[in-house]
Coordinates of C-alpha atoms in Angstrom, one line a residue:
Chain A
M1 CA -12.8 -40.8 -37.3
K2 CA -14.5 -42.8 -34.7
I3 CA -15.1 -41.7 -31.1
M4 CA -15.7 -44.1 -28.2
V5 CA -17.6 -42.9 -25.2
A6 CA -17.8 -44.8 -21.9
I7 CA -21.0 -44.4 -19.9
K8 CA -21.9 -45.7 -16.5
R9 CA -25.2 -46.3 -14.8
V10 CA -25.3 -44.9 -11.3
I11 CA -27.8 -43.9 -8.6
D12 CA -29.5 -40.6 -9.8
Y13 CA -27.6 -37.6 -8.6
A14 CA -30.6 -36.1 -6.8
V15 CA -31.3 -39.3 -4.7
K16 CA -30.4 -39.1 -1.0
I17 CA -28.6 -42.5 -0.6
R18 CA -29.1 -44.9 2.3
V19 CA -26.5 -47.2 3.8
K20 CA -27.5 -50.8 4.2
P21 CA -27.9 -51.9 7.8
D22 CA -25.4 -54.7 7.3
K23 CA -22.8 -52.2 6.2
S24 CA -22.2 -54.0 2.9
G25 CA -23.0 -51.1 0.7
V26 CA -25.8 -48.6 -0.1
V27 CA -29.3 -49.5 -1.0
T28 CA -29.8 -49.7 -4.8
Q29 CA -33.1 -51.6 -4.9
N30 CA -36.0 -49.5 -6.0
V31 CA -33.8 -46.5 -6.3
K32 CA -33.8 -44.2 -9.3
M33 CA -30.8 -44.9 -11.6
S34 CA -29.5 -42.7 -14.3
M35 CA -26.6 -42.1 -16.6
N36 CA -23.7 -40.6 -14.6
P37 CA -23.9 -36.8 -15.3
F38 CA -20.2 -36.6 -16.4
C39 CA -20.8 -39.4 -18.9
E40 CA -23.8 -37.4 -20.4
I41 CA -21.4 -34.5 -20.9
A42 CA -18.8 -36.9 -22.5
L43 CA -21.4 -38.2 -24.9
E44 CA -22.7 -34.8 -25.7
E45 CA -19.2 -33.6 -26.7
A46 CA -18.7 -36.6 -29.0
L47 CA -22.1 -36.0 -30.6
R48 CA -21.2 -32.3 -31.2
M49 CA -18.0 -33.4 -32.9
R50 CA -19.9 -35.8 -35.2
E51 CA -22.4 -33.1 -36.0
S52 CA -19.7 -30.6 -36.9
G53 CA -18.2 -33.1 -39.3
L54 CA -15.1 -33.9 -37.2
A55 CA -16.1 -37.4 -36.4
S56 CA -17.9 -40.1 -38.4
E57 CA -19.2 -42.4 -35.7
V58 CA -19.9 -42.3 -32.0
V59 CA -19.9 -45.7 -30.2
A60 CA -21.2 -45.8 -26.6
V61 CA -19.8 -48.4 -24.3
T62 CA -21.2 -49.5 -21.0
M63 CA -20.3 -52.3 -18.5
G64 CA -22.2 -54.0 -15.8
P65 CA -25.4 -56.1 -15.4
S66 CA -28.2 -56.2 -17.9
Q67 CA -29.9 -53.1 -16.5
C68 CA -27.1 -51.1 -17.9
L69 CA -28.8 -51.6 -21.3
D70 CA -31.3 -49.0 -20.2
T71 CA -28.4 -46.5 -19.8
L72 CA -27.0 -47.6 -23.1
R73 CA -30.4 -47.0 -24.8
T74 CA -30.5 -43.5 -23.3
G75 CA -27.1 -42.9 -24.9
L76 CA -28.4 -44.2 -28.2
A77 CA -31.4 -42.0 -27.9
M78 CA -29.2 -39.0 -27.3
G79 CA -27.6 -39.8 -30.6
A80 CA -24.8 -42.4 -30.3
D81 CA -24.7 -44.5 -33.5
R82 CA -24.4 -47.8 -31.8
G83 CA -23.6 -49.4 -28.5
I84 CA -21.4 -52.0 -26.8
H85 CA -22.5 -53.7 -23.6
V86 CA -19.9 -55.6 -21.7
D87 CA -22.0 -57.9 -19.5
S88 CA -20.7 -58.5 -16.0
T89 CA -22.4 -59.1 -12.7
S90 CA -19.2 -58.9 -10.7
A91 CA -18.2 -55.5 -9.3
L92 CA -16.0 -53.7 -11.7
H93 CA -13.2 -51.4 -10.5
P94 CA -11.7 -48.7 -12.6
L95 CA -8.7 -50.9 -13.4
H96 CA -11.0 -53.6 -14.8
V97 CA -13.0 -51.0 -16.8
A98 CA -9.8 -49.5 -18.2
K99 CA -8.5 -53.0 -19.3
I100 CA -11.9 -53.8 -20.9
L101 CA -11.8 -50.4 -22.8
M102 CA -8.2 -51.0 -23.8
N103 CA -9.2 -54.3 -25.4
L104 CA -12.2 -52.8 -27.1
V105 CA -9.9 -50.2 -28.6
Q106 CA -8.0 -53.1 -30.4
I107 CA -11.4 -54.1 -31.9
E108 CA -13.0 -50.7 -32.6
K109 CA -9.9 -48.6 -33.3
P110 CA -11.3 -45.3 -32.2
S111 CA -9.2 -42.1 -32.5
L112 CA -10.6 -40.6 -29.4
I113 CA -12.0 -41.9 -26.1
I114 CA -14.2 -39.6 -24.1
L115 CA -15.2 -40.4 -20.5
G116 CA -16.6 -38.5 -17.6
K117 CA -14.0 -37.3 -15.1
Q118 CA -15.6 -39.3 -12.3
A119 CA -18.6 -41.5 -11.5
I120 CA -20.7 -39.9 -8.8
D121 CA -21.1 -43.2 -6.9
D122 CA -17.5 -44.4 -6.3
D123 CA -16.1 -40.9 -6.8
C124 CA -12.9 -42.5 -8.0
N125 CA -11.7 -40.2 -10.8
Q126 CA -9.4 -42.9 -12.2
T127 CA -10.7 -44.7 -15.3
G128 CA -9.8 -42.2 -18.0
Q129 CA -6.3 -41.8 -16.7
M130 CA -5.8 -45.6 -16.4
V131 CA -7.0 -46.4 -19.9
A132 CA -4.7 -43.7 -21.3
G133 CA -1.9 -45.2 -19.3
L134 CA -2.6 -48.7 -20.5
L135 CA -2.8 -47.6 -24.2
N136 CA 0.1 -45.1 -23.8
W137 CA -2.2 -42.5 -25.2
P138 CA -1.9 -38.9 -24.1
Q139 CA -4.7 -37.7 -21.7
G140 CA -6.6 -34.5 -21.3
T141 CA -8.4 -34.8 -18.0
F142 CA -11.1 -32.5 -16.4
A143 CA -11.8 -30.8 -19.8
S144 CA -13.8 -27.6 -20.0
K145 CA -13.1 -26.9 -23.6
V146 CA -12.1 -29.3 -26.4
V147 CA -10.9 -28.2 -29.9
L148 CA -10.3 -30.9 -32.4
D149 CA -8.0 -30.3 -35.4
K150 CA -8.8 -33.1 -37.9
E151 CA -6.0 -32.1 -40.3
K152 CA -3.2 -32.0 -37.8
E153 CA -4.7 -35.0 -35.9
E154 CA -4.5 -33.0 -32.7
V155 CA -6.8 -32.0 -29.9
T156 CA -6.4 -28.9 -27.7
V157 CA -7.9 -29.3 -24.3
D158 CA -8.6 -26.7 -21.6
R159 CA -8.4 -28.4 -18.2
E160 CA -9.9 -27.3 -15.0
V161 CA -7.0 -27.4 -12.5
D162 CA -6.7 -26.2 -8.9
D163 CA -5.5 -22.8 -9.7
G164 CA -7.4 -22.0 -12.9
I165 CA -7.3 -23.4 -16.4
E166 CA -4.5 -25.2 -18.1
T167 CA -4.2 -25.9 -21.8
V168 CA -2.6 -29.0 -23.3
Q169 CA -2.3 -30.2 -26.9
L170 CA -2.5 -33.9 -27.5
K171 CA -1.7 -36.0 -30.6
L172 CA -4.5 -38.3 -31.6
P173 CA -5.3 -41.0 -30.6
A174 CA -6.1 -39.5 -27.1
V175 CA -8.2 -39.9 -24.0
I176 CA -10.3 -37.0 -22.7
T177 CA -12.3 -36.8 -19.5
T178 CA -15.0 -34.2 -19.1
D179 CA -15.6 -31.7 -16.4
L180 CA -19.0 -30.1 -15.7
R181 CA -18.5 -27.0 -17.7
L182 CA -17.7 -28.6 -21.0
N183 CA -21.2 -28.4 -22.4
Q184 CA -24.9 -28.7 -21.6
P185 CA -26.1 -32.2 -22.6
R186 CA -29.2 -32.5 -24.7
Y187 CA -32.4 -34.4 -23.8
A188 CA -33.4 -37.4 -25.8
T189 CA -36.7 -36.6 -27.7
L190 CA -39.5 -39.2 -28.0
P191 CA -38.8 -39.9 -31.7
N192 CA -35.1 -40.5 -30.9
I193 CA -36.0 -42.7 -28.0
M194 CA -38.1 -44.8 -30.5
K195 CA -35.3 -44.8 -33.0
A196 CA -32.8 -45.9 -30.4
K197 CA -34.6 -49.2 -30.0
S198 CA -33.4 -50.3 -33.4
K199 CA -29.8 -49.2 -33.1
P200 CA -27.4 -52.1 -32.9
I201 CA -25.8 -53.2 -29.6
K202 CA -22.9 -55.6 -29.5
K203 CA -22.4 -57.8 -26.5
F204 CA -19.2 -59.0 -25.0
T205 CA -18.2 -60.5 -21.7
P206 CA -15.0 -59.6 -19.9
Q207 CA -13.7 -63.2 -20.6
E208 CA -14.2 -62.7 -24.4
L209 CA -12.1 -59.6 -24.1
N210 CA -9.5 -61.5 -22.1
V211 CA -9.9 -59.4 -19.0
E212 CA -9.9 -61.3 -15.8
I213 CA -12.0 -59.7 -13.1
K214 CA -9.7 -60.3 -10.2
S215 CA -9.9 -57.6 -7.6
D216 CA -7.1 -56.2 -5.5
L217 CA -9.5 -54.2 -3.4
E218 CA -11.9 -55.6 -0.9
I219 CA -14.7 -53.6 0.7
V220 CA -14.6 -54.1 4.4
E221 CA -17.6 -52.0 5.3
V222 CA -19.7 -49.0 4.2
T223 CA -21.0 -46.7 7.0
E224 CA -22.8 -43.5 7.4
P225 CA -20.7 -40.4 7.9
P226 CA -20.8 -39.0 11.5
K227 CA -23.8 -36.8 12.0
R228 CA -23.3 -33.1 12.8
K229 CA -24.9 -32.0 16.0
A230 CA -28.0 -30.0 15.5
G231 CA -27.5 -26.3 14.9
V232 CA -29.4 -23.3 16.2
M233 CA -31.2 -20.5 14.3
V234 CA -30.2 -17.0 15.3
S235 CA -32.5 -14.0 15.0
S236 CA -30.1 -11.2 14.1
V237 CA -26.6 -10.3 12.9
D238 CA -25.7 -9.2 16.5
D239 CA -26.8 -12.6 17.8
L240 CA -24.7 -14.3 15.1
I241 CA -21.6 -12.3 15.8
D242 CA -22.0 -12.9 19.6
K243 CA -22.3 -16.7 19.0
L244 CA -19.3 -16.8 16.7
K245 CA -17.2 -14.7 19.1
N246 CA -18.2 -16.2 22.5
E247 CA -19.6 -19.7 21.8
A248 CA -17.8 -21.0 18.8
K249 CA -14.8 -18.7 19.4
V250 CA -13.9 -18.6 15.7
I251 CA -13.7 -14.8 15.2
Chain B
M1 CA -18.3 -60.3 -37.1
A2 CA -15.8 -62.8 -38.4
T3 CA -13.0 -60.2 -38.1
T4 CA -14.1 -59.3 -34.6
R5 CA -13.8 -62.9 -33.6
M6 CA -10.3 -63.1 -35.2
I7 CA -9.1 -60.0 -33.3
L8 CA -10.5 -61.5 -30.1
R9 CA -8.7 -64.7 -30.6
A10 CA -5.5 -62.7 -31.3
I11 CA -5.9 -60.7 -28.1
K12 CA -6.5 -63.9 -26.2
K13 CA -3.2 -65.4 -27.4
R14 CA -1.2 -62.5 -26.3
P15 CA 0.1 -62.7 -22.8
F16 CA -0.3 -59.8 -20.4
L17 CA 3.2 -58.3 -20.0
F18 CA 2.8 -55.9 -17.1
P19 CA 6.1 -54.6 -15.9
A20 CA 5.1 -54.8 -12.2
S21 CA 6.6 -57.6 -10.3
S22 CA 3.9 -59.3 -8.2
H23 CA 5.3 -59.6 -4.8
S24 CA 2.4 -60.5 -2.5
F25 CA 1.7 -58.0 0.1
S26 CA 1.8 -60.3 3.0
S27 CA 5.4 -61.3 2.3
S28 CA 6.8 -57.9 3.0
R29 CA 6.0 -56.8 6.5
H30 CA 8.1 -53.7 6.5
G31 CA 7.6 -51.3 3.7
S32 CA 8.7 -47.9 2.6
T33 CA 6.6 -45.1 1.3
L34 CA 7.1 -42.7 -1.6
V35 CA 5.4 -39.3 -1.5
V36 CA 5.0 -37.7 -4.9
A37 CA 5.2 -34.0 -4.1
E38 CA 4.7 -30.7 -5.9
H39 CA 6.7 -27.7 -5.2
D40 CA 6.4 -24.0 -5.9
S41 CA 8.9 -21.1 -5.5
G42 CA 11.4 -23.3 -3.6
A43 CA 9.0 -24.9 -1.1
V44 CA 7.0 -28.1 -1.0
K45 CA 3.3 -27.3 -1.6
P46 CA 1.0 -27.5 1.5
H47 CA -1.1 -30.3 -0.1
S48 CA 2.0 -32.4 -0.5
L49 CA 3.1 -31.8 3.1
S50 CA -0.3 -33.3 4.0
A51 CA 0.7 -36.4 1.9
V52 CA 3.9 -36.5 4.0
T53 CA 1.7 -36.5 7.1
A54 CA -0.3 -39.4 5.7
A55 CA 2.9 -41.2 4.9
T56 CA 4.3 -40.8 8.4
S57 CA 1.0 -42.2 9.9
L58 CA 1.8 -45.3 7.7
A59 CA 5.3 -45.3 9.2
G60 CA 3.6 -45.7 12.6
N61 CA 2.0 -48.8 11.1
G62 CA 5.2 -50.7 10.5
N63 CA 6.4 -48.9 7.5
S64 CA 9.9 -48.0 8.1
S65 CA 10.8 -45.0 5.9
V66 CA 9.4 -42.2 3.9
S67 CA 10.9 -40.9 0.7
V68 CA 9.8 -37.7 -1.1
L69 CA 10.0 -37.4 -4.9
L70 CA 10.3 -33.9 -6.4
A71 CA 10.8 -33.2 -10.0
G72 CA 11.4 -30.1 -12.1
S73 CA 14.5 -28.1 -12.9
G74 CA 16.4 -25.1 -11.8
P75 CA 17.4 -23.7 -8.4
S76 CA 13.9 -23.8 -7.0
L77 CA 13.9 -27.6 -7.2
H78 CA 16.9 -27.8 -5.1
Q79 CA 15.5 -25.3 -2.6
A80 CA 12.3 -27.3 -2.4
A81 CA 14.4 -30.5 -1.8
S82 CA 16.0 -29.0 1.3
H83 CA 12.6 -27.9 2.4
A84 CA 11.3 -31.5 1.9
A85 CA 14.4 -32.9 3.7
S86 CA 13.6 -31.0 6.9
S87 CA 9.8 -31.2 6.6
H88 CA 9.4 -34.1 8.9
P89 CA 11.7 -36.3 11.0
S90 CA 10.2 -39.4 9.3
V91 CA 11.4 -38.3 5.9
S92 CA 14.6 -40.3 5.4
Q93 CA 15.3 -39.5 1.7
V94 CA 14.5 -36.9 -0.9
L95 CA 14.7 -37.9 -4.5
I96 CA 15.0 -35.2 -7.2
A97 CA 14.4 -35.7 -10.9
D98 CA 16.1 -32.8 -12.5
S99 CA 14.8 -32.4 -16.1
E100 CA 13.0 -30.0 -18.3
K101 CA 10.5 -32.8 -18.9
F102 CA 8.9 -32.3 -15.5
K103 CA 8.7 -28.5 -15.7
S104 CA 5.0 -28.7 -16.4
P105 CA 2.7 -31.1 -14.7
L106 CA 2.0 -33.3 -17.7
A107 CA 0.7 -36.7 -16.7
E108 CA 2.6 -38.6 -19.4
P109 CA 6.2 -38.0 -18.3
W110 CA 5.2 -37.8 -14.6
A111 CA 3.4 -41.1 -14.5
K112 CA 6.4 -42.6 -16.3
L113 CA 8.7 -41.1 -13.7
V114 CA 6.7 -42.6 -10.8
H115 CA 6.9 -46.0 -12.6
L116 CA 10.6 -45.7 -13.0
V117 CA 11.2 -44.6 -9.4
Q118 CA 9.0 -47.5 -8.2
Q119 CA 11.1 -49.9 -10.2
Q120 CA 14.3 -48.6 -8.7
G121 CA 13.0 -48.3 -5.1
G122 CA 10.4 -51.0 -4.7
Y123 CA 8.1 -49.0 -2.4
S124 CA 5.2 -50.6 -0.6
H125 CA 3.1 -47.4 -0.8
I126 CA 3.0 -44.4 -3.1
I127 CA 1.1 -41.3 -1.9
A128 CA 0.1 -38.0 -3.4
A129 CA -2.4 -35.4 -2.5
S130 CA -5.8 -35.8 -4.1
N131 CA -5.7 -32.5 -5.9
S132 CA -5.8 -31.9 -9.7
F133 CA -2.1 -32.8 -9.9
G134 CA -2.4 -36.1 -8.0
K135 CA -5.7 -37.1 -9.5
N136 CA -4.3 -36.6 -13.0
I137 CA -1.1 -38.5 -12.5
M138 CA -1.5 -41.3 -9.9
P139 CA -4.2 -43.4 -11.7
R140 CA -2.1 -43.3 -14.8
A141 CA 1.0 -44.4 -12.8
A142 CA -1.1 -47.1 -11.2
A143 CA -2.2 -48.5 -14.5
L144 CA 1.4 -48.7 -15.6
L145 CA 2.1 -50.7 -12.5
D146 CA -1.1 -52.8 -12.9
V147 CA -2.5 -51.9 -9.4
S148 CA -5.8 -50.3 -8.3
P149 CA -5.2 -46.9 -6.8
I150 CA -7.3 -45.6 -3.9
T151 CA -8.7 -42.0 -4.3
D152 CA -9.3 -39.4 -1.7
V153 CA -8.3 -41.3 1.4
T154 CA -9.5 -39.6 4.6
G155 CA -8.4 -42.2 7.1
I156 CA -5.6 -44.8 7.4
S157 CA -6.5 -47.7 9.7
D158 CA -3.4 -49.8 8.9
A159 CA -1.0 -50.3 6.1
Q160 CA -3.6 -52.0 4.0
T161 CA -6.9 -50.6 5.3
F162 CA -8.2 -47.1 4.3
V163 CA -11.3 -45.0 4.7
R164 CA -12.6 -43.0 1.8
P165 CA -15.9 -41.1 1.2
I166 CA -18.2 -42.3 -1.6
Y167 CA -21.5 -40.9 -2.9
A168 CA -20.5 -37.3 -2.5
G169 CA -19.5 -38.0 1.1
N170 CA -22.8 -39.5 2.1
A171 CA -21.2 -42.8 2.9
L172 CA -17.8 -43.8 4.2
C173 CA -16.2 -46.9 2.6
T174 CA -13.5 -48.9 4.3
V175 CA -11.4 -50.7 1.8
R176 CA -8.6 -53.2 2.2
Y177 CA -5.8 -53.3 -0.4
T178 CA -5.0 -57.0 -1.2
G179 CA -2.9 -56.5 -4.3
S180 CA 0.8 -56.4 -5.0
N181 CA 3.2 -53.6 -4.3
P182 CA 2.8 -50.7 -4.5
C183 CA -0.4 -49.6 -2.9
I184 CA -1.2 -46.3 -4.5
L185 CA -3.1 -43.6 -2.6
T186 CA -4.2 -40.1 -3.1
I187 CA -5.1 -38.5 0.2
R188 CA -7.6 -35.7 1.1
S189 CA -5.3 -33.1 2.5
T190 CA -7.9 -31.6 4.9
S191 CA -7.9 -35.0 6.7
F192 CA -4.1 -35.0 7.2
P193 CA -3.2 -31.6 8.7
V194 CA 0.4 -30.6 8.7
P195 CA 1.8 -30.3 12.3
Q196 CA 3.4 -27.0 13.3
K197 CA 7.1 -27.4 12.7
S198 CA 9.0 -28.0 15.9
N199 CA 12.6 -26.9 16.4
D200 CA 13.8 -30.1 17.9
S201 CA 13.8 -32.0 14.6
K202 CA 17.3 -31.3 13.5
A203 CA 17.7 -34.5 11.5
E204 CA 17.8 -33.8 7.8
A205 CA 17.1 -36.4 5.1
S206 CA 19.6 -37.2 2.4
I207 CA 19.0 -35.8 -1.0
S208 CA 19.8 -37.8 -4.1
Q209 CA 19.2 -37.6 -7.8
V210 CA 16.9 -40.0 -9.7
N211 CA 18.9 -41.9 -12.4
L212 CA 17.0 -40.8 -15.5
S213 CA 19.4 -42.4 -18.0
N214 CA 16.7 -45.0 -18.9
F215 CA 13.9 -42.6 -18.9
D216 CA 13.7 -42.1 -22.7
E217 CA 13.7 -45.8 -23.4
A218 CA 10.4 -47.0 -24.6
L219 CA 8.0 -48.1 -21.9
I220 CA 6.5 -51.2 -23.2
I221 CA 3.3 -52.2 -21.5
F222 CA 1.9 -54.5 -24.1
F223 CA 4.1 -55.3 -26.9
W224 CA 1.7 -54.2 -29.6
I225 CA 1.6 -50.7 -28.2
S226 CA 4.5 -48.4 -29.2
A227 CA 5.6 -45.9 -26.6
D228 CA 6.2 -42.3 -27.4
L229 CA 6.3 -39.6 -24.9
N230 CA 6.0 -36.6 -27.1
K231 CA 2.3 -36.9 -27.7
S232 CA 1.3 -34.2 -25.3
R233 CA 2.4 -30.6 -25.1
Y234 CA 1.8 -28.1 -22.3
I235 CA 0.6 -24.8 -23.7
Y236 CA -0.1 -22.4 -20.8
Q237 CA -1.9 -21.9 -17.6
T238 CA -4.0 -18.9 -16.7
S239 CA -2.8 -17.2 -13.6
Q240 CA -5.2 -15.8 -11.1
D241 CA -4.4 -12.7 -9.2
D242 CA -4.2 -14.3 -5.8
E243 CA -4.3 -12.2 -2.7
G244 CA -5.5 -13.8 0.5
P245 CA -5.2 -17.4 1.6
D246 CA -5.5 -20.4 -0.6
L247 CA -9.1 -21.8 -0.6
G248 CA -7.9 -25.3 0.2
N249 CA -6.0 -24.3 3.3
A250 CA -7.8 -21.2 4.6
R251 CA -9.0 -21.0 8.2
V252 CA -12.1 -19.1 7.1
V253 CA -14.1 -19.6 3.9
I254 CA -16.9 -17.3 2.8
T255 CA -19.0 -18.8 0.0
G256 CA -21.6 -17.3 -2.2
G257 CA -24.3 -19.0 -4.3
R258 CA -26.7 -18.1 -7.1
A259 CA -28.5 -15.6 -4.9
L260 CA -25.7 -13.2 -5.3
K261 CA -27.3 -12.5 -8.8
N262 CA -24.2 -11.2 -10.5
A263 CA -20.4 -10.8 -10.4
E264 CA -20.7 -7.3 -9.1
N265 CA -22.6 -8.4 -6.0
F266 CA -20.0 -11.1 -5.4
K267 CA -17.7 -8.3 -4.2
L268 CA -19.8 -8.4 -1.0
I269 CA -18.5 -11.9 -0.4
E270 CA -15.0 -10.9 -1.3
N271 CA -15.1 -7.9 1.1
L272 CA -16.4 -10.1 3.9
A273 CA -13.6 -12.7 3.2
K274 CA -11.0 -9.9 3.3
K275 CA -12.4 -8.6 6.6
L276 CA -12.2 -12.1 8.2
G277 CA -8.9 -13.0 6.5
G278 CA -10.6 -15.8 4.7
A279 CA -10.8 -17.2 1.2
V280 CA -13.7 -16.9 -1.2
G281 CA -15.6 -20.0 -2.3
A282 CA -18.6 -20.5 -4.7
T283 CA -21.2 -23.0 -5.6
R284 CA -21.5 -24.5 -9.0
A285 CA -24.4 -22.2 -9.9
A286 CA -22.3 -19.1 -9.2
V287 CA -19.4 -20.5 -11.3
D288 CA -21.7 -21.5 -14.2
A289 CA -23.3 -18.1 -14.1
G290 CA -19.9 -16.6 -14.5
F291 CA -19.8 -14.7 -11.2
V292 CA -16.4 -16.2 -10.3
P293 CA -13.8 -18.5 -12.0
N294 CA -14.1 -22.3 -11.7
D295 CA -11.2 -22.7 -9.3
L296 CA -13.4 -21.3 -6.5
Q297 CA -16.0 -24.0 -6.7
V298 CA -16.5 -26.0 -3.5
G299 CA -18.1 -29.4 -3.7
Q300 CA -17.9 -33.0 -5.0
T301 CA -16.5 -31.7 -8.3
G302 CA -14.7 -28.7 -7.0
K303 CA -12.5 -28.3 -4.0
I304 CA -12.9 -30.0 -0.7
V305 CA -12.5 -27.6 2.3
A306 CA -12.6 -28.0 6.0
P307 CA -11.9 -24.6 7.5
E308 CA -12.6 -23.6 11.1
L309 CA -15.4 -21.3 9.9
Y310 CA -17.4 -21.7 6.8
M311 CA -20.0 -19.1 6.0
A312 CA -22.5 -19.8 3.2
F313 CA -24.5 -16.9 1.7
G314 CA -27.4 -17.7 -0.6
V315 CA -26.4 -21.3 -0.9
S316 CA -29.2 -23.8 -0.9
G317 CA -27.1 -26.8 0.1
A318 CA -27.3 -29.3 -2.6
I319 CA -25.8 -32.8 -1.9
Q320 CA -23.0 -32.0 -4.3
H321 CA -22.1 -28.8 -2.5
L322 CA -22.3 -30.3 1.0
A323 CA -19.7 -32.9 -0.2
G324 CA -17.1 -30.2 -0.3
M325 CA -17.6 -28.5 3.1
R326 CA -19.4 -30.8 5.5
D327 CA -16.2 -31.3 7.5
S328 CA -15.9 -27.6 8.4
K329 CA -15.7 -27.0 12.1
V330 CA -18.3 -24.3 12.3
I331 CA -20.8 -23.8 9.5
V332 CA -22.9 -20.6 9.2
A333 CA -25.7 -20.3 6.7
V334 CA -27.6 -17.2 5.7
N335 CA -30.5 -17.7 3.4
N336 CA -33.9 -16.1 2.8
D337 CA -35.5 -19.6 2.4
A338 CA -36.0 -21.1 5.9
D339 CA -36.4 -24.5 4.3
A340 CA -33.1 -24.6 2.5
P341 CA -31.2 -27.9 3.1
I342 CA -28.1 -25.9 4.1
F343 CA -29.7 -25.2 7.5
Q344 CA -29.7 -28.9 8.3
V345 CA -25.9 -28.9 8.5
A346 CA -25.4 -25.3 9.8
D347 CA -24.3 -24.7 13.4
Y348 CA -25.7 -21.2 13.1
G349 CA -28.5 -20.3 10.7
L350 CA -29.9 -16.9 10.0
V351 CA -33.0 -16.5 7.8
G352 CA -32.6 -13.2 6.0
D353 CA -31.7 -11.2 2.9
L354 CA -27.9 -11.5 2.3
F355 CA -27.9 -8.0 0.8
E356 CA -28.8 -6.7 4.2
V357 CA -26.9 -9.2 6.4
I358 CA -23.5 -8.9 4.7
P359 CA -23.3 -5.1 4.9
E360 CA -24.4 -5.3 8.6
L361 CA -21.7 -8.0 9.2
L362 CA -19.1 -5.9 7.5
E363 CA -20.0 -3.0 9.7
K364 CA -20.3 -4.9 13.0
L365 CA -17.6 -7.5 12.8
P366 CA -14.5 -6.7 14.8
E367 CA -11.4 -5.8 12.9
K368 CA -9.1 -8.7 12.2
K369 CA -6.1 -8.7 14.6

């Protein structure tokens, strides 16, 4: 059984982003980039399935400009068997990514696709659901626990929903998106980073996969959120209660 | 490699057969909006009422009517339908899909239902709340309709222009939808408050059944993909013993972080919440450490709250946490580290030991009216 994992290169989660003065986006030049944290969790889960004998191969897929190869190498260093890079310099929306993944599925024939539940840059939380819809595969989104039954070709997914945990059972092939609590991703060790350099990476363009990058969304502007007015430090609990009662009038 | 090329060629030959008709947006000036709503014990859920609010603000932008879609089965569905019909004067129609298939919130039948209702109604906009239900279903429905959905909308400028936060709320992005109908949105419910119900709105919307006779026919998206709806099964959902207000809608939220040290100490937070009639929130660290269940997490990955009063105890204020509470009206932070980033967004900050501050607050706070 083959697992396909989609990974995205984003601005590192710890970076305080800056909006460009011309309002066209955020500054990405000379900013630390990393693998999207949810994608790391997705890859870790796939690797654990392979290590426990449930899967035979883990293929990591990334899309975007050539710098995404660094992210793909990180994925290979974590343990993915091989990589696929879909080279595109135009902005890719979740619908494009989902269509590209759908066409890669026709080539790779995976039994499971694992993605992060959202990318921390666009915060869309759409791609996994969309690729599942396009393929007409069942989906297990926001997974906090995944149990794969190879014999029954079934996967049981615990999902983090608004009022607790929900469990669904999906027939393979299926799409899973990962929540934070699914696992603790491993670090790539130096020998594995060296080994990753010789792992194969296939290249495609969206055109080769017959996906036209035509956007139905246009970014008008990106601005900073309104600033909160400066707060005050209070010295005691009495002072705090007084402020909340008489100044803010919230209690 | 040769086989790969062959497959590629085969894919290229196949035409894309999306079921969505591609009416251009500019050709239809007047649209109608469909709200995909959830219901519980005979009433529309508060999040979904926020989606109705968002839909009515579109109605003020030239969109003529609002329809509400409810699905499920049994008497509570019909009760919820009458609730929806009188929820807002702008609601002109309530559609109910009465079937066991929609008893649980599985994305596969629900997305297909949205697709079916869109084909029957030709809406210009489809809106749902951006909660775990809406986020699970709407992108899937959007893919079936071959359109890009827009997540977590916090502002509606006009029928095609929307504001949404990106980068954990550290930037606001204004996007214009230029695609074909429908424009699919999930809205952040804290940005679209539900108005107090006034008594002068006597007008009730009509209630009609969705024709589900074609529902079980195969939904063909691409002709090489067979359609089968019975690939997912709902097993169960844990139920939390909920007293007190719902975290998403509470007027007061009291949040604890890692500094609480254990689940036992978290009772301090719960007691304070009880005293103020508020809901309990938590940081990722507190959830990961097992102090509280995951559904209490506030932040980029958890719930987004915007209460009148947000009190954070032992919360450092990571970017990902601030994403979930920065729109609160009054923010109070209590932390023993004077340099904690939470103090930069707090209206009132108190440097101190929460194990001393909370008991003192419990003692000195006035009783809730």
